CSV table of N, CA and C in Angstrom, one decimal:
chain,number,residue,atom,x,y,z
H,15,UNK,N,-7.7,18.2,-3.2
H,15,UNK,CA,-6.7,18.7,-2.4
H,15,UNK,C,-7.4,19.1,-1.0
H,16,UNK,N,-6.8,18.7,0.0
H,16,UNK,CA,-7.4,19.2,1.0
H,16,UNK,C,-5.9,20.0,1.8
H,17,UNK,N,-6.6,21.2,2.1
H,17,UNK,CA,-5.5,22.4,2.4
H,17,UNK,C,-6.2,23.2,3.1
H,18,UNK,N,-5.5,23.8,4.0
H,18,UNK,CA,-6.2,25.1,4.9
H,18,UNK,C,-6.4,26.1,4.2
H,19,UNK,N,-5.6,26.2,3.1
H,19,UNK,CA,-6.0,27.8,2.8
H,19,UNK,C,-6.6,27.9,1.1
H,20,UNK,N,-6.7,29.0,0.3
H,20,UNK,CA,-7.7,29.7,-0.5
H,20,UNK,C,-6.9,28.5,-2.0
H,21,UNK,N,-7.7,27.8,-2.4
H,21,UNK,CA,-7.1,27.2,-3.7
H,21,UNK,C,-8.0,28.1,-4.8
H,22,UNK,N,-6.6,28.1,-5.9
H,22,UNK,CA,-7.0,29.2,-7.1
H,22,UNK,C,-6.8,28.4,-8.4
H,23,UNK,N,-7.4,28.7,-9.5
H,23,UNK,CA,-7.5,27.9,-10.7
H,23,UNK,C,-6.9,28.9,-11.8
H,24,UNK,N,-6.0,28.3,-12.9
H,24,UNK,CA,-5.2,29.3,-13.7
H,24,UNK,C,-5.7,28.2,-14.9
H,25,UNK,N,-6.0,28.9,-16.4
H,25,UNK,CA,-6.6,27.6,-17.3
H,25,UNK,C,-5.3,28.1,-18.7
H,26,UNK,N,-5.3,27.0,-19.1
H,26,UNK,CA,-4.0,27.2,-20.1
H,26,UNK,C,-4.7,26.0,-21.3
H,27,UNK,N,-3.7,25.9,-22.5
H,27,UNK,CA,-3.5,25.3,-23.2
H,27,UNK,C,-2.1,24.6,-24.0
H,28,UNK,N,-2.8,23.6,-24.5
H,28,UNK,CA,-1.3,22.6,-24.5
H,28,UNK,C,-0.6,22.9,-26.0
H,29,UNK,N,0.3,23.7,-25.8
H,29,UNK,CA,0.6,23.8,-27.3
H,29,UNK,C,1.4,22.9,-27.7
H,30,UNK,N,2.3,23.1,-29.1
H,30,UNK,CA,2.8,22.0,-29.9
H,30,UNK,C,4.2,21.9,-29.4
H,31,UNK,N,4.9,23.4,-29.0
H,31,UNK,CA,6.5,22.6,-28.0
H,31,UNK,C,6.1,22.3,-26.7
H,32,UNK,N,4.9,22.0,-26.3
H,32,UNK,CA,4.7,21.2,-25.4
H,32,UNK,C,4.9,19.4,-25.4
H,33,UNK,N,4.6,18.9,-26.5
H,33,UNK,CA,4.5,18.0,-27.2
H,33,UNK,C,6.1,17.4,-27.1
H,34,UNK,N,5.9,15.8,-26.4
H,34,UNK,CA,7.0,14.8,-26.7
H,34,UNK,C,6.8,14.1,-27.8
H,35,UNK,N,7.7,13.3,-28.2
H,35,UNK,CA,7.6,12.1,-29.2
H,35,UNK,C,7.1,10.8,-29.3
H,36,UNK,N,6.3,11.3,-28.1
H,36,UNK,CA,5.0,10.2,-27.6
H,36,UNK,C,3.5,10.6,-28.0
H,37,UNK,N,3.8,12.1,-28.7
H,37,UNK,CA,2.8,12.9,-28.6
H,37,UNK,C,1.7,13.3,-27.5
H,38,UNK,N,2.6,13.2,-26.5
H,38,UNK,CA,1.9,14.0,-25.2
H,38,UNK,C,2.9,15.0,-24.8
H,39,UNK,N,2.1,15.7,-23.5
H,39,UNK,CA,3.3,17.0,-23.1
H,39,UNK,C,4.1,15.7,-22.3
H,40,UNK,N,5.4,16.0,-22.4
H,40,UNK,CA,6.4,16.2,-22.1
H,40,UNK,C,6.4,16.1,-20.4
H,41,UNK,N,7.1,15.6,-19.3
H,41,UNK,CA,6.9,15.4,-18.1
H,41,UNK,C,7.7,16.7,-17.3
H,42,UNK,N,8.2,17.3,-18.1
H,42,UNK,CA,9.2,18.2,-17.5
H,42,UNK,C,8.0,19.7,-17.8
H,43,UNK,N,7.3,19.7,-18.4
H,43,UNK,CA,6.5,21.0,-19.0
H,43,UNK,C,5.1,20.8,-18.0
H,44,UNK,N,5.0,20.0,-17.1
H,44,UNK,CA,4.3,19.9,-16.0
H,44,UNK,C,4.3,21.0,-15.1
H,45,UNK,N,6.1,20.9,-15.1
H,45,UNK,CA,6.2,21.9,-13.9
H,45,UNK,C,6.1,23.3,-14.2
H,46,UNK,N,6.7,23.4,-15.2
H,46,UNK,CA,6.5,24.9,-16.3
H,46,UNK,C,4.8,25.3,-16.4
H,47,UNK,N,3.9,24.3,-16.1
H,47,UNK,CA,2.4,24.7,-15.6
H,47,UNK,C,2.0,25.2,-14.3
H,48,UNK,N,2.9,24.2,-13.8
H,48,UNK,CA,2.5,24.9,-12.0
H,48,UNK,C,3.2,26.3,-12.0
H,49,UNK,N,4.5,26.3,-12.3
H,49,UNK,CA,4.9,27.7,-11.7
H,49,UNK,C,4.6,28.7,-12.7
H,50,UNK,N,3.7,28.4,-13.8
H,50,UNK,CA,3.4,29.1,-14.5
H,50,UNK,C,1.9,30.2,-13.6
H,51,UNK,N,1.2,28.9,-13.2
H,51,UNK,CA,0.2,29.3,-12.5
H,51,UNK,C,0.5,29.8,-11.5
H,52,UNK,N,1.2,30.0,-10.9
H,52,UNK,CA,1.8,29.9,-9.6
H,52,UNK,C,2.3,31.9,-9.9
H,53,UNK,N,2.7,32.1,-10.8
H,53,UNK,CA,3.0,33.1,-11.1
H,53,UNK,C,1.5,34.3,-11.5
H,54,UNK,N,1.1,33.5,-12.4
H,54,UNK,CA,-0.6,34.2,-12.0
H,54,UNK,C,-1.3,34.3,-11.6
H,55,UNK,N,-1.3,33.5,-10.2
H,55,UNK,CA,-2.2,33.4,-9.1
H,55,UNK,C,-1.6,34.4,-7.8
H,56,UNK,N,-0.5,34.5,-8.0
H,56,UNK,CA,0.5,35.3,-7.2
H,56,UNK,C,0.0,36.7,-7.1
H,57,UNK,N,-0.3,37.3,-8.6
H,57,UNK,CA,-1.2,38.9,-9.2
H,57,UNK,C,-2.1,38.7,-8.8
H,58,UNK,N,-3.2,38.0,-9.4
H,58,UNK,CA,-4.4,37.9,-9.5
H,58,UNK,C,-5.0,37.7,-8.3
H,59,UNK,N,-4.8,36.5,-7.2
H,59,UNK,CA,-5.1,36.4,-6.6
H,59,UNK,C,-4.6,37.1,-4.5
H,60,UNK,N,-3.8,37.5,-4.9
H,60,UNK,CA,-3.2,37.5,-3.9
H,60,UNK,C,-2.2,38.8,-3.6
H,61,UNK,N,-2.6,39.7,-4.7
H,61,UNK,CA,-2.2,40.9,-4.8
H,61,UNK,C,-0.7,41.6,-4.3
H,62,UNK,N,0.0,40.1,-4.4
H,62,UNK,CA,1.5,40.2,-3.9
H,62,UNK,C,2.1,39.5,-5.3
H,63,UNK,N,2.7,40.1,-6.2
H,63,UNK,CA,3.1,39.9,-7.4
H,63,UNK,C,4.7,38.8,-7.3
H,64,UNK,N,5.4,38.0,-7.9
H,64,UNK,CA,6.8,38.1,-7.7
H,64,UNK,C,7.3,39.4,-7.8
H,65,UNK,N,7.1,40.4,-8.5
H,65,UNK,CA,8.1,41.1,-8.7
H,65,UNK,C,7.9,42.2,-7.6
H,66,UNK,N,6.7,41.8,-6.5
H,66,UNK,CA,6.8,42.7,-5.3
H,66,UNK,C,8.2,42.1,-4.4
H,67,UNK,N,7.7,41.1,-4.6
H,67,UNK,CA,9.1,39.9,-4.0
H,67,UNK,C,10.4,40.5,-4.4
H,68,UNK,N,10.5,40.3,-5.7
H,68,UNK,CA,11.8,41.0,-6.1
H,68,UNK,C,12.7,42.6,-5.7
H,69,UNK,N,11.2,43.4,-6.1
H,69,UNK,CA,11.4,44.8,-5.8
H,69,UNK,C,11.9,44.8,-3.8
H,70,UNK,N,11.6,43.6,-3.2
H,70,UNK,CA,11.9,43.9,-2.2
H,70,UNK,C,13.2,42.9,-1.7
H,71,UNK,N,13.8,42.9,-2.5
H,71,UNK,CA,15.2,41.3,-2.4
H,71,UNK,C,15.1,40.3,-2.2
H,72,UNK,N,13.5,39.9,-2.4
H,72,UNK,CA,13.6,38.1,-2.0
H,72,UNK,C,12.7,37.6,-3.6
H,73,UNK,N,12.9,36.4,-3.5
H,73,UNK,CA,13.0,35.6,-4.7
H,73,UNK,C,11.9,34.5,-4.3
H,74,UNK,N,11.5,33.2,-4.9
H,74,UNK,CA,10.8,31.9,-4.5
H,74,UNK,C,12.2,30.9,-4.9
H,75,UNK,N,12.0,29.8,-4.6
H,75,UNK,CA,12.8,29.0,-5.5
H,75,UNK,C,12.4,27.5,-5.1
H,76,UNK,N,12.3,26.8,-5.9
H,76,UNK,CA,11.9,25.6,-5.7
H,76,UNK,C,12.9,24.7,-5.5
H,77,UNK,N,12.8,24.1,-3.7
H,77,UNK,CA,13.9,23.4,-3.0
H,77,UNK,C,13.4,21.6,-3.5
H,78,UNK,N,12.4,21.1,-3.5
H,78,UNK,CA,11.8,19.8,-3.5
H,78,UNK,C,10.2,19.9,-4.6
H,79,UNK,N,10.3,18.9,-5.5
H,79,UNK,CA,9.2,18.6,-6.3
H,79,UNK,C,9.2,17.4,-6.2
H,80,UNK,N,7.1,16.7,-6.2
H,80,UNK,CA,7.0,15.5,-6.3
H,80,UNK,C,5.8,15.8,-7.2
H,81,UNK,N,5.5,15.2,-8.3
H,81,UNK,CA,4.7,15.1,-8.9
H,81,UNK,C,4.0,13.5,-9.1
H,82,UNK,N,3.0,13.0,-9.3
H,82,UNK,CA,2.2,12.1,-9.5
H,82,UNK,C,1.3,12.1,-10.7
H,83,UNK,N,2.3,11.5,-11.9
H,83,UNK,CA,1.5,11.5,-13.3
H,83,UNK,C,0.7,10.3,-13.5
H,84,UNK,N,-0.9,11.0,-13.9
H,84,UNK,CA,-1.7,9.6,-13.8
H,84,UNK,C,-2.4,9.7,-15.5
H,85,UNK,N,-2.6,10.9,-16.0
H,85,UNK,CA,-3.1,10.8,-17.2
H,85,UNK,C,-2.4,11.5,-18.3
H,86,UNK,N,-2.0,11.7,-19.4
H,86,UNK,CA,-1.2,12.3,-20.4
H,86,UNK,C,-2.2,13.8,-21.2
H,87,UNK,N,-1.4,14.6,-21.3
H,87,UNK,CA,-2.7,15.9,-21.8
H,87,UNK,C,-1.6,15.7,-23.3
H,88,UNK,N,-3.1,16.3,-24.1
H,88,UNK,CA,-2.1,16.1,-25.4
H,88,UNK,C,-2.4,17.1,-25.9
H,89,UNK,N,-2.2,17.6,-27.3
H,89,UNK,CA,-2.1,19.1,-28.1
H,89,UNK,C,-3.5,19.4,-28.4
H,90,UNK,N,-3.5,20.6,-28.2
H,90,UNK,CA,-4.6,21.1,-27.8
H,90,UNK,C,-5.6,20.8,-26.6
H,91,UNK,N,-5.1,20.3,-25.6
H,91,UNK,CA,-5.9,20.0,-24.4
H,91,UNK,C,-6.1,21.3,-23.6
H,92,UNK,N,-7.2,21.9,-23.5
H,92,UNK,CA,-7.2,22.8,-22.5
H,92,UNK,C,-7.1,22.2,-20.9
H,93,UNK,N,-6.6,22.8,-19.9
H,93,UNK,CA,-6.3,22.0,-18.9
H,93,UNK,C,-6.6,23.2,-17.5
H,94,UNK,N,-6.9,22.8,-16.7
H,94,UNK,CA,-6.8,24.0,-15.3
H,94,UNK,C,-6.2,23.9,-14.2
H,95,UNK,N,-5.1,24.4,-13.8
H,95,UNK,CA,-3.9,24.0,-13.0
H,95,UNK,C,-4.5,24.9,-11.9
H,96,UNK,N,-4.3,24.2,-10.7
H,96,UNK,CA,-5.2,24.3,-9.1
H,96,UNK,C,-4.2,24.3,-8.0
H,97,UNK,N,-4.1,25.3,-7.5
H,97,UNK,CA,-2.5,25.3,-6.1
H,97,UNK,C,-3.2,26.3,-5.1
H,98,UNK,N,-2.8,25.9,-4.0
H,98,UNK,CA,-3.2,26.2,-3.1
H,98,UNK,C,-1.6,26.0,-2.2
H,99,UNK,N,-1.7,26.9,-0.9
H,99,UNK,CA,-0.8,27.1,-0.1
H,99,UNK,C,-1.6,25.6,1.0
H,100,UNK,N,-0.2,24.9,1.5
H,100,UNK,CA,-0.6,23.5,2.4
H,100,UNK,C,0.0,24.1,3.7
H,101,UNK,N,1.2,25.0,3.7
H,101,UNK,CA,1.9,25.0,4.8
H,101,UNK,C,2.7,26.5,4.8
H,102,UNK,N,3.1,26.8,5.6
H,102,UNK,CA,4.4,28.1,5.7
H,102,UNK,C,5.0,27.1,6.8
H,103,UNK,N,6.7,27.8,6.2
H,103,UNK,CA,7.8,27.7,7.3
H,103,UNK,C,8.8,28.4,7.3
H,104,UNK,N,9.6,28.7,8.7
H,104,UNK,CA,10.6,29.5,9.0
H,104,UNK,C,10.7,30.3,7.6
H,105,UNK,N,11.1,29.7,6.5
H,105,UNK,CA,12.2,30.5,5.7
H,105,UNK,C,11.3,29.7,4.3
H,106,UNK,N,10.0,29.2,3.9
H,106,UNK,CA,9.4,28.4,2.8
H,106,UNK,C,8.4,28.4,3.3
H,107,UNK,N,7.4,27.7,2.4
H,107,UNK,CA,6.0,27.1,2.1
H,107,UNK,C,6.2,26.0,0.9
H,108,UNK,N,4.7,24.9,1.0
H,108,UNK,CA,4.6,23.8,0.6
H,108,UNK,C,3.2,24.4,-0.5
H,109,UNK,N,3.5,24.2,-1.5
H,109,UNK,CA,2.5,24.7,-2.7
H,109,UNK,C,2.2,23.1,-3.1
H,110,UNK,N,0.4,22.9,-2.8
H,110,UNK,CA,-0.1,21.2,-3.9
H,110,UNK,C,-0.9,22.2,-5.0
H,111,UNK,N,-0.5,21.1,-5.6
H,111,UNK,CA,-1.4,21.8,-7.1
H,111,UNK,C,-1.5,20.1,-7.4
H,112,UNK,N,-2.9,20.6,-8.6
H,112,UNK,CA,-3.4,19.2,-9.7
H,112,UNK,C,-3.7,19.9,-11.0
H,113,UNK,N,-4.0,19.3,-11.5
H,113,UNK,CA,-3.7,19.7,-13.4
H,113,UNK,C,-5.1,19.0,-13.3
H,114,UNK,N,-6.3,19.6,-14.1
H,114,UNK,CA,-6.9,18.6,-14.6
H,114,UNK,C,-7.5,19.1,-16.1
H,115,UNK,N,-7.7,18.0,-17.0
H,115,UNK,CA,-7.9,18.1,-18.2
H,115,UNK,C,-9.3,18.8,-18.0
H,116,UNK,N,-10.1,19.9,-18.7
H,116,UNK,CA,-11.0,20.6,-19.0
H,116,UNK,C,-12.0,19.4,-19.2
H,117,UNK,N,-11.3,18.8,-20.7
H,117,UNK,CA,-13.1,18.0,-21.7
H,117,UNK,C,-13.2,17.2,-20.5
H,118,UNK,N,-12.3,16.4,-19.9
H,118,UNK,CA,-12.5,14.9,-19.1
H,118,UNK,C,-12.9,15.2,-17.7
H,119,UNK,N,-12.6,16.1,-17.2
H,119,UNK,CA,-12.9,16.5,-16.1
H,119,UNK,C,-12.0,15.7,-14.7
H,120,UNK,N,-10.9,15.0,-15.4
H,120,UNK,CA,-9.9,13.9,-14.7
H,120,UNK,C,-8.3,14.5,-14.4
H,121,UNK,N,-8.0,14.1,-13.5
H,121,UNK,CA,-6.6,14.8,-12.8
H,121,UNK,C,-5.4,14.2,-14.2
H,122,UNK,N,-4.4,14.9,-14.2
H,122,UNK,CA,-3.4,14.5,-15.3
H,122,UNK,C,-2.7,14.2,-14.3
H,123,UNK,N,-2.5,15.4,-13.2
H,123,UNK,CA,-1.2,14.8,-12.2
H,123,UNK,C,-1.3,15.5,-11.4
H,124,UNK,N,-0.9,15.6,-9.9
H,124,UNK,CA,-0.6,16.4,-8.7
H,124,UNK,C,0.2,16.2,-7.9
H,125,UNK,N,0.3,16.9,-7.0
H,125,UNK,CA,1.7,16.7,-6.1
H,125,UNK,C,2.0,18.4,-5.4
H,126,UNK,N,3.2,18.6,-5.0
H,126,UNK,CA,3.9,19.3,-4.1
H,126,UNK,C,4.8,19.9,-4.5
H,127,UNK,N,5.1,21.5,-4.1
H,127,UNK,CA,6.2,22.4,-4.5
H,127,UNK,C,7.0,22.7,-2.8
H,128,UNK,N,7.9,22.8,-2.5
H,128,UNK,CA,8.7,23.3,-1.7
H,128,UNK,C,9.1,24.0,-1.9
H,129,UNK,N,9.1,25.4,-1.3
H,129,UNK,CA,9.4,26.5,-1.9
H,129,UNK,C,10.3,27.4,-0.5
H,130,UNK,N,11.6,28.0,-1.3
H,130,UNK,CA,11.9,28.5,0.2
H,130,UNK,C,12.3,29.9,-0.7
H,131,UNK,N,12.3,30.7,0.4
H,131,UNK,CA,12.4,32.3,0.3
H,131,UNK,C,14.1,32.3,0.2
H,132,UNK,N,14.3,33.4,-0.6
H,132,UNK,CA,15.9,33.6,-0.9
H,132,UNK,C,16.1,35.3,-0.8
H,133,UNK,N,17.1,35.8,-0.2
H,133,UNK,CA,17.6,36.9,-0.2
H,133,UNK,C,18.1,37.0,-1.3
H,134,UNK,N,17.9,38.1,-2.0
H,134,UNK,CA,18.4,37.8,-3.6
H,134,UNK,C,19.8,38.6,-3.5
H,135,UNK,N,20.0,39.3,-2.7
H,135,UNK,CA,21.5,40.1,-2.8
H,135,UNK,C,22.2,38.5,-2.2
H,136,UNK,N,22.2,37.8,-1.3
H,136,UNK,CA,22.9,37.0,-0.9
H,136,UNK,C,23.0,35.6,-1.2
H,137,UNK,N,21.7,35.1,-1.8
H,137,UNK,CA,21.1,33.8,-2.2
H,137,UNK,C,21.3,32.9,-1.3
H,138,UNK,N,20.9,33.1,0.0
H,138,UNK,CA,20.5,32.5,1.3
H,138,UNK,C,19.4,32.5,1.8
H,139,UNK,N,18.6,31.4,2.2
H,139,UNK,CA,17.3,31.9,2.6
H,139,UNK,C,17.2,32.6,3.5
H,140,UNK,N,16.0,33.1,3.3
H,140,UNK,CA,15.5,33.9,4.4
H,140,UNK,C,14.0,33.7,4.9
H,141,UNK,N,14.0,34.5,6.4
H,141,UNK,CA,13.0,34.4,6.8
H,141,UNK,C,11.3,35.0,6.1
H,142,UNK,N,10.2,34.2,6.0
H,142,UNK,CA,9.2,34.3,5.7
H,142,UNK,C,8.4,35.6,7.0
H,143,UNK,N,8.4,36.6,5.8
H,143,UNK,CA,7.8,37.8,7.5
H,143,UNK,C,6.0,37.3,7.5
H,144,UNK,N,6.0,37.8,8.5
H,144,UNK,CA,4.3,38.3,8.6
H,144,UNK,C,3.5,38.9,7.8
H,145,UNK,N,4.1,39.6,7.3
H,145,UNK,CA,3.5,40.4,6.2
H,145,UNK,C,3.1,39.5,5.5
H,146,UNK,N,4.1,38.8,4.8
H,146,UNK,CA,3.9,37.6,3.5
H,146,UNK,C,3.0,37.0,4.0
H,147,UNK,N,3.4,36.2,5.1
H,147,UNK,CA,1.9,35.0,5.8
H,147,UNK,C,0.3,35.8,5.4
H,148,UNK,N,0.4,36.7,6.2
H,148,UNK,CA,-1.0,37.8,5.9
H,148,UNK,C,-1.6,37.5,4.3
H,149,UNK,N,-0.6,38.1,3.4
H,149,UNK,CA,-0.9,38.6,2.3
H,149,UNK,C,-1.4,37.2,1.7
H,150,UNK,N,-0.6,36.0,2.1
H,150,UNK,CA,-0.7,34.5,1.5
H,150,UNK,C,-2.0,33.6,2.0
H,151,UNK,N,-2.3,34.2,3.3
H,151,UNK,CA,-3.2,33.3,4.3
H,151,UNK,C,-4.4,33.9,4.1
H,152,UNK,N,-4.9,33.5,2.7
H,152,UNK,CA,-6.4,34.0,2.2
H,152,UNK,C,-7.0,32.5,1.8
């Protein structure tokens, strides 16, 4: 990934309702990794929690996803999911993230989150303050 700003690593494992009838995860539980990470990188890294978001009436919400699957993780794969901020705008930001398998050291999949800010009393976006950019632009 090549991005202007601070990329952070979240490490997970693939459990069994992860698991399709192909016996790999599932393409929809991809995303349930990114915003999974996305949520603990939010505390950890960045010392702006969702629920500081919340506590203050705005929300995330994901407007556009593209994901690019190139390798399958299967049960028990430990895996480390990698996002990094690409962009801010008016009222969003563009989150890339990549998945990569631990043992193999090889991408499963990557791609792009569009993310736009929401007034949660109104459920309209809203503007991205300075504050947020600050807190995000590490």
């Amino acid at each position: 990934m090549n991005i202007p700003y601070s990329i952070f690593e979240s490490e997970f494992k693939v459990r069994p309702d992860d698991i399709d009838m192909f016996q790999h995860v599932h393409n929809s539980k991809y995303f349930d990794y990114v915003l999974a990470a996305r949520y603990d990188q939010m505390e950890r890294f960045y010392n702006m929690p969702m629920e500081t978001f919340m506590q203050q009436g705005f929300g995330w919400v994901v407007r556009t996803a593209y994901v690019d699957y190139k390798r399958a993780l299967t049960l028990g794969d430990t895996f480390v999911v990698r996002t990094g901020l690409e962009s801010f705008e008016d009222k969003g930001c563009r989150v890339q993230f990549e998945i990569i398998n631990q043992k193999t050291k090889k991408t499963c999949c990557d791609g792009w989150f569009d993310y736009i800010l929401i007034d949660i009393a109104t459920g309209r976006a809203a503007k991205v303050s300075q504050e947020m950019i600050e807190k995000y632009t590490i």
